[in-house]
PDB file of C-alpha atoms in Angstrom:
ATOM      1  CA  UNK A   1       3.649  16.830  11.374  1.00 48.00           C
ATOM      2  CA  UNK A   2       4.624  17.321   7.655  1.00 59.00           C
ATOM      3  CA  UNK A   3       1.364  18.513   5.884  1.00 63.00           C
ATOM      4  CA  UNK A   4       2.800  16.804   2.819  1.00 80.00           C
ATOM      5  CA  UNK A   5       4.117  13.408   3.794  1.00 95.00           C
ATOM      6  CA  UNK A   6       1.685  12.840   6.960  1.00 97.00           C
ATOM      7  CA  UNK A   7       3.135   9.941   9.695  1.00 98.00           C
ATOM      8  CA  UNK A   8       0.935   7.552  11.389  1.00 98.00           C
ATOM      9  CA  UNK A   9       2.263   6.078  14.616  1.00 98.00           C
ATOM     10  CA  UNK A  10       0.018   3.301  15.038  1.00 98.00           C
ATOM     11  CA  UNK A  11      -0.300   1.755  19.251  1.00 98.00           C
ATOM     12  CA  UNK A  12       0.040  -1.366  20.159  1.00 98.00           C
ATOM     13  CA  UNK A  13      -3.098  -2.409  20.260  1.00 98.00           C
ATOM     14  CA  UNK A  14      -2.904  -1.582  16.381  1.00 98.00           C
ATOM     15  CA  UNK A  15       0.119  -3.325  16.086  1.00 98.00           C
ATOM     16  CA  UNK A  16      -0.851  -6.272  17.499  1.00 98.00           C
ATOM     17  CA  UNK A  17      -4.223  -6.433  15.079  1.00 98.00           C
ATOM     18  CA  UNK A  18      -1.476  -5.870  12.127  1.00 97.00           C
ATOM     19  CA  UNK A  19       0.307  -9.096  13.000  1.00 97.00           C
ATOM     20  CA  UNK A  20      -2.916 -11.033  13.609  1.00 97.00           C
ATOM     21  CA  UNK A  21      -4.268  -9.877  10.307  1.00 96.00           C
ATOM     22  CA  UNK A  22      -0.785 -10.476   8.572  1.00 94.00           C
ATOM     23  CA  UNK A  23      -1.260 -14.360  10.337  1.00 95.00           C
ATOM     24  CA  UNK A  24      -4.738 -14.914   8.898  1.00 95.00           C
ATOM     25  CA  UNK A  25      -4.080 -13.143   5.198  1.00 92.00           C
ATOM     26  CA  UNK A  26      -0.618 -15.157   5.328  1.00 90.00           C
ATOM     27  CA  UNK A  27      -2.350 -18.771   5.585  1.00 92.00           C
ATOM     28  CA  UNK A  28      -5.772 -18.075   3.907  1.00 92.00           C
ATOM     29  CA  UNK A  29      -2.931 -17.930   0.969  1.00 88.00           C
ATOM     30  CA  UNK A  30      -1.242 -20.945   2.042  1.00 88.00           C
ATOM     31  CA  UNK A  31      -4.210 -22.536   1.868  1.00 91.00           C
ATOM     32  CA  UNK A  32      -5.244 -21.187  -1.794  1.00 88.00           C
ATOM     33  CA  UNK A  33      -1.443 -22.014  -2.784  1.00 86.00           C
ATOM     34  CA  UNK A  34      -0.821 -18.591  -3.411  1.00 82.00           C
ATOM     35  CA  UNK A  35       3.133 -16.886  -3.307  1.00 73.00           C
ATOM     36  CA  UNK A  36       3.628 -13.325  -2.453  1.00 63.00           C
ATOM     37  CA  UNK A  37       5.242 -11.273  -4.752  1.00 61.00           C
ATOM     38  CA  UNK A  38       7.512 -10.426  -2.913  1.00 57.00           C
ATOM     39  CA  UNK A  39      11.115  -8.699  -3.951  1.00 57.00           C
ATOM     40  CA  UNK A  40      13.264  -8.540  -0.843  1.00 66.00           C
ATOM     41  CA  UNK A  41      14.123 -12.494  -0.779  1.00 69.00           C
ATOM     42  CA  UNK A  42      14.917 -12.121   3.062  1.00 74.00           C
ATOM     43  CA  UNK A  43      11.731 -10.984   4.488  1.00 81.00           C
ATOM     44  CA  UNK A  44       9.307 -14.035   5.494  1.00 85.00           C
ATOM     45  CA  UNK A  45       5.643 -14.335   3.685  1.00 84.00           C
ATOM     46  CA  UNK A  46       4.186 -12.877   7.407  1.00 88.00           C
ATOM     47  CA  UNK A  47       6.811 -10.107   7.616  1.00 92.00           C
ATOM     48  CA  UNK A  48       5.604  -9.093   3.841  1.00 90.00           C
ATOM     49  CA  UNK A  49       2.005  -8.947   4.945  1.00 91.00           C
ATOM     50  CA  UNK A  50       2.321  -7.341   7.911  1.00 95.00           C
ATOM     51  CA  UNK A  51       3.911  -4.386   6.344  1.00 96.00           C
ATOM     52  CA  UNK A  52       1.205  -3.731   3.731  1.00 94.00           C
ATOM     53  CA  UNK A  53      -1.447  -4.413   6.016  1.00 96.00           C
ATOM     54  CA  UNK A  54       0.130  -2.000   8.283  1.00 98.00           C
ATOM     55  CA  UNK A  55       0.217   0.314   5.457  1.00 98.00           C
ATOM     56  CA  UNK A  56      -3.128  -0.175   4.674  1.00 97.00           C
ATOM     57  CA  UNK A  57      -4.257   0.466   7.973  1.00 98.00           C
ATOM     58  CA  UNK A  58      -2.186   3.488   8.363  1.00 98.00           C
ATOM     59  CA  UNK A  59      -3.521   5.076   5.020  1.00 98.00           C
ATOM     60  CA  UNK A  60      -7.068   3.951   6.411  1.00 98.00           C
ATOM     61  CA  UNK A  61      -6.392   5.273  10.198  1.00 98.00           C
ATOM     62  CA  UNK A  62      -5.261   8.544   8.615  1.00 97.00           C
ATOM     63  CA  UNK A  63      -8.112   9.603   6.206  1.00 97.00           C
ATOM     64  CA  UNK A  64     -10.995   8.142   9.191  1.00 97.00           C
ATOM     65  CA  UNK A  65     -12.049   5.038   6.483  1.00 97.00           C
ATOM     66  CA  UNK A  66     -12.212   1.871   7.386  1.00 96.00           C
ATOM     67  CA  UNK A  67      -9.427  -0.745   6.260  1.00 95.00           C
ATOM     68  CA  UNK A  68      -9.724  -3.996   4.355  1.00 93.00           C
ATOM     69  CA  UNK A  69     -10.352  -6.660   7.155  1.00 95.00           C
ATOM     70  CA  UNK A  70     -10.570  -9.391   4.482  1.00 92.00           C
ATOM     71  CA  UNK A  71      -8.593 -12.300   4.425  1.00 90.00           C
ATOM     72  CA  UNK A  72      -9.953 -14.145   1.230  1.00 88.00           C
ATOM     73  CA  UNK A  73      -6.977 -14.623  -1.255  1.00 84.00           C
ATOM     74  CA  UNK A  74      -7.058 -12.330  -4.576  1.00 76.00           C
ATOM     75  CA  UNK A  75      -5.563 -10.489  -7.198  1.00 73.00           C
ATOM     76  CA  UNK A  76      -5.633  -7.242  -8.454  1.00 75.00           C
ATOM     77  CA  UNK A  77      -8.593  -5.130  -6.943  1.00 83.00           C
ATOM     78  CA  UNK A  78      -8.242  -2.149  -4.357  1.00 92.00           C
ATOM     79  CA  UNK A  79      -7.657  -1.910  -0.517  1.00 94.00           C
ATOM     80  CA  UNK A  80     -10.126   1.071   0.140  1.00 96.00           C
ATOM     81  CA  UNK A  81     -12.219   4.099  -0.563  1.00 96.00           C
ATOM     82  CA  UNK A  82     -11.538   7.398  -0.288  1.00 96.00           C
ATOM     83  CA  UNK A  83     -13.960   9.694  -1.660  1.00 94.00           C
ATOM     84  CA  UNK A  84     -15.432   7.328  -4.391  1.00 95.00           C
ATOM     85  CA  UNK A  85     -12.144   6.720  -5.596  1.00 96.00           C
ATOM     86  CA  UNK A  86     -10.840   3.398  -5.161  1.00 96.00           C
ATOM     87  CA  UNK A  87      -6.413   3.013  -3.987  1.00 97.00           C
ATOM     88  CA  UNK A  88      -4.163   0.648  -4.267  1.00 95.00           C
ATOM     89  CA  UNK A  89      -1.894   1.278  -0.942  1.00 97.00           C
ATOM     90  CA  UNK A  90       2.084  -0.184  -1.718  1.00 96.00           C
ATOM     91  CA  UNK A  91       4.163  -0.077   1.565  1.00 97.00           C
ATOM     92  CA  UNK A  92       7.621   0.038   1.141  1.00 96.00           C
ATOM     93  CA  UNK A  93      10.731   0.526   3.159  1.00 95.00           C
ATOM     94  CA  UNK A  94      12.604   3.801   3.753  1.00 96.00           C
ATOM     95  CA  UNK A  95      14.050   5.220   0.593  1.00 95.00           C
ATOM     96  CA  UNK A  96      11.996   3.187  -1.718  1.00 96.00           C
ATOM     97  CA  UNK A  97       9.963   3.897  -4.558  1.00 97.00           C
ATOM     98  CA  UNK A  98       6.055   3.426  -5.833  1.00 97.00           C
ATOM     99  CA  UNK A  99       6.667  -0.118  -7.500  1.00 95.00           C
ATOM    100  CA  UNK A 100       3.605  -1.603  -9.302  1.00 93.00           C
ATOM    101  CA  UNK A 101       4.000  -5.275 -10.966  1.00 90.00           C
ATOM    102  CA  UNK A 102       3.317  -4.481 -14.784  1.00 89.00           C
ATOM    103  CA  UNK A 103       1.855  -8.466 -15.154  1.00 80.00           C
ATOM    104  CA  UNK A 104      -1.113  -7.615 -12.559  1.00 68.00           C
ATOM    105  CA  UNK A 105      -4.827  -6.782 -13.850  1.00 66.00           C
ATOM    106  CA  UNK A 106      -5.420  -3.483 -12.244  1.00 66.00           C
ATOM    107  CA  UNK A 107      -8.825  -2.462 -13.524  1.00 71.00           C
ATOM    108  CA  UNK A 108     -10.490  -1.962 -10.297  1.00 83.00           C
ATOM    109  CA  UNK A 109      -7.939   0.749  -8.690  1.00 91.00           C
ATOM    110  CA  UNK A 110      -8.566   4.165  -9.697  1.00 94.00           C
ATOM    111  CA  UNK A 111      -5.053   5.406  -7.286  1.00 97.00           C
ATOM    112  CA  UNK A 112      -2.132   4.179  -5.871  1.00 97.00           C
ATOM    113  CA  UNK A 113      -0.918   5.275  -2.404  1.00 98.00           C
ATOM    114  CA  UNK A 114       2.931   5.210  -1.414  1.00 98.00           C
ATOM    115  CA  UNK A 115       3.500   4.086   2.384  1.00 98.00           C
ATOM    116  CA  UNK A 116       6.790   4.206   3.776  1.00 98.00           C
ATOM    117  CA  UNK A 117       7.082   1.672   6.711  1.00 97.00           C
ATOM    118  CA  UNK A 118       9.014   1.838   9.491  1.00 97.00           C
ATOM    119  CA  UNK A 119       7.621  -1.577  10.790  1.00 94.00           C
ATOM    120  CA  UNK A 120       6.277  -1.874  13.040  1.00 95.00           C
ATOM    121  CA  UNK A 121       4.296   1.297  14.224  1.00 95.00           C
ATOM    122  CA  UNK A 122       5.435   4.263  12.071  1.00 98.00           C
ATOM    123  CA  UNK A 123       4.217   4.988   8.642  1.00 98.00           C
ATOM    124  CA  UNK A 124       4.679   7.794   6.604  1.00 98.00           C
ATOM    125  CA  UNK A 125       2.363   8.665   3.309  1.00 98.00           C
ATOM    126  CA  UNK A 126       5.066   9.402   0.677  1.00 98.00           C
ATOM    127  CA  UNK A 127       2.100  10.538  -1.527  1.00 98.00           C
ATOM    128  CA  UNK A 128      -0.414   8.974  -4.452  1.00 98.00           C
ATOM    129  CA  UNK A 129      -0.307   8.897  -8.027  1.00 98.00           C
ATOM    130  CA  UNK A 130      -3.180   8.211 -10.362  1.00 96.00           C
ATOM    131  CA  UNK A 131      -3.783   5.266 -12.370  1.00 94.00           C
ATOM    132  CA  UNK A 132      -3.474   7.258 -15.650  1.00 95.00           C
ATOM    133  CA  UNK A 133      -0.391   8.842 -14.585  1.00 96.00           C
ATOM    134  CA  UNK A 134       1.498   5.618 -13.468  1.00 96.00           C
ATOM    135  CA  UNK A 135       0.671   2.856 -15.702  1.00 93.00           C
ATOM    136  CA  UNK A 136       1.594   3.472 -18.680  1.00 94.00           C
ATOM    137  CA  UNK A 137       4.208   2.148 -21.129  1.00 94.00           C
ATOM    138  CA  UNK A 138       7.242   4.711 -20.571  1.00 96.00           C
ATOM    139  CA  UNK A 139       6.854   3.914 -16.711  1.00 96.00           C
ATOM    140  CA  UNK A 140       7.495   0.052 -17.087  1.00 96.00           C
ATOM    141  CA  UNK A 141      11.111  -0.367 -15.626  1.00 95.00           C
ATOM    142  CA  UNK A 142      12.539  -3.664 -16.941  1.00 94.00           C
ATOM    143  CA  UNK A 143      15.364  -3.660 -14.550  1.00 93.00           C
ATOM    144  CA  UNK A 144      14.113  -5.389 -11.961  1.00 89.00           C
ATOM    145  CA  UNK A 145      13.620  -8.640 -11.023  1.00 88.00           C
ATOM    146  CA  UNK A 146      10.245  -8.473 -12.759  1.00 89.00           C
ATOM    147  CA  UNK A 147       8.720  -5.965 -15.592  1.00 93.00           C
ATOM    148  CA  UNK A 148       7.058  -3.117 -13.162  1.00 94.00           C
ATOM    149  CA  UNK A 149       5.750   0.302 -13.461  1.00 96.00           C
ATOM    150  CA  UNK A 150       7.957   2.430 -11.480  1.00 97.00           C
ATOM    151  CA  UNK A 151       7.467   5.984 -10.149  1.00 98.00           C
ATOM    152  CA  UNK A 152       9.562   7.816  -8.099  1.00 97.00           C
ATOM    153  CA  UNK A 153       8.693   9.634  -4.214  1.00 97.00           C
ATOM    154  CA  UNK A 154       9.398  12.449  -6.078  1.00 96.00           C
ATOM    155  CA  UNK A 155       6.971  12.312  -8.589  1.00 98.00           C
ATOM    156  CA  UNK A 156       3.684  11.521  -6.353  1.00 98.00           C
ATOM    157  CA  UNK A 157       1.331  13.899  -5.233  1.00 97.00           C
ATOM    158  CA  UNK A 158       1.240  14.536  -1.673  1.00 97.00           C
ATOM    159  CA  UNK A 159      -2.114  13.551  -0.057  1.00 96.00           C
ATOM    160  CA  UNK A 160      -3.167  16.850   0.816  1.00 94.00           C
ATOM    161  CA  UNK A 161      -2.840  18.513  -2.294  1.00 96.00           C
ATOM    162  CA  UNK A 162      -4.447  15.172  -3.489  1.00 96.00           C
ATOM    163  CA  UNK A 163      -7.685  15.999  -1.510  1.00 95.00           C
ATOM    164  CA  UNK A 164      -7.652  19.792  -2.166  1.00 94.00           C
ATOM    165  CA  UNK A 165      -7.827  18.770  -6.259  1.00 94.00           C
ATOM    166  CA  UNK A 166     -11.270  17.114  -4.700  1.00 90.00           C
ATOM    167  CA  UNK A 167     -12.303  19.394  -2.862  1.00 85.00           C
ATOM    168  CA  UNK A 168     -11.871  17.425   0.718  1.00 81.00           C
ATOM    169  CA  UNK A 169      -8.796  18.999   2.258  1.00 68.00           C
TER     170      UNK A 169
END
């Protein structure tokens, strides 16, 4: 395994509890009459879900914290703990970048983490990049569909060196 960009192969078991939590999170929103952000136009609402909630789970599975199980509807906030600080975990396909919508509140997240998904059981941790260091005025790329703060895979910090710089690697 790549110290830097760790892969989590999640079983089917796992899998399975990924599409069940997709399900639920997919019409709790329904319900609330809330729309995914969604970019790729061609991926269904569940298919969106299940992909960060497998990324989620993977960042979770990997660092031995327990993921979100929630399915109430909301905005903004975090998706775990890690050492007192609070991440934001984006899963993206291969080849994509850390994408964060520049119209969101995102006072609560200390850290974003960059999942690349290979849906549905491998995920790779592309790295994390702190709040301080991503949202900020000369990341906002206006050349997408909608005004986002953009870093590249490049750019992140891998995990490990990431928990080393607290002490926990």
């Amino acid at each position: 395994m790549n110290e830097s960009r760790p892969v989590v192969t999640l079983r089917l078991d796992e899998q399975r509890l990924v599409e069940f939590m997709a399900l639920w999170r997919q019409l709790e929103d329904d319900n609330a009459g809330i729309h995914d952000g969604r970019c790729d136009k061609n991926k269904t609402s569940r298919r969106v879900h299940a992909e960060g909630f497998g990324g989620e789970y993977a960042f979770c599975k990997y660092n031995n914290i327990c993921a979100d199980f929630t399915t109430t509807p909301r905005k903004g906030g975090y998706d775990c703990l890690l050492h007192d600080r609070r991440f934001d975990v984006k899963a993206v396909a291969p080849g994509r970048n850390l994408v964060v919508s520049a119209s969101k509140d995102y006072g609560e997240c200390d850290y974003y983490a960059l999942v690349i998904c290979e849906y549905p059981k491998r995920y790779t941790i592309a790295g994390v990049a702190a709040k301080k260091d991503l949202l900020v005025p000369r990341r906002i790329n206006h050349n997408l569909p909608k005004p986002a703060y953009f870093m590249h895979q490049g750019e992140l910090i891998p995990l490990c060196d990431f928990l080393r710089s607290i002490g926990s690697c």
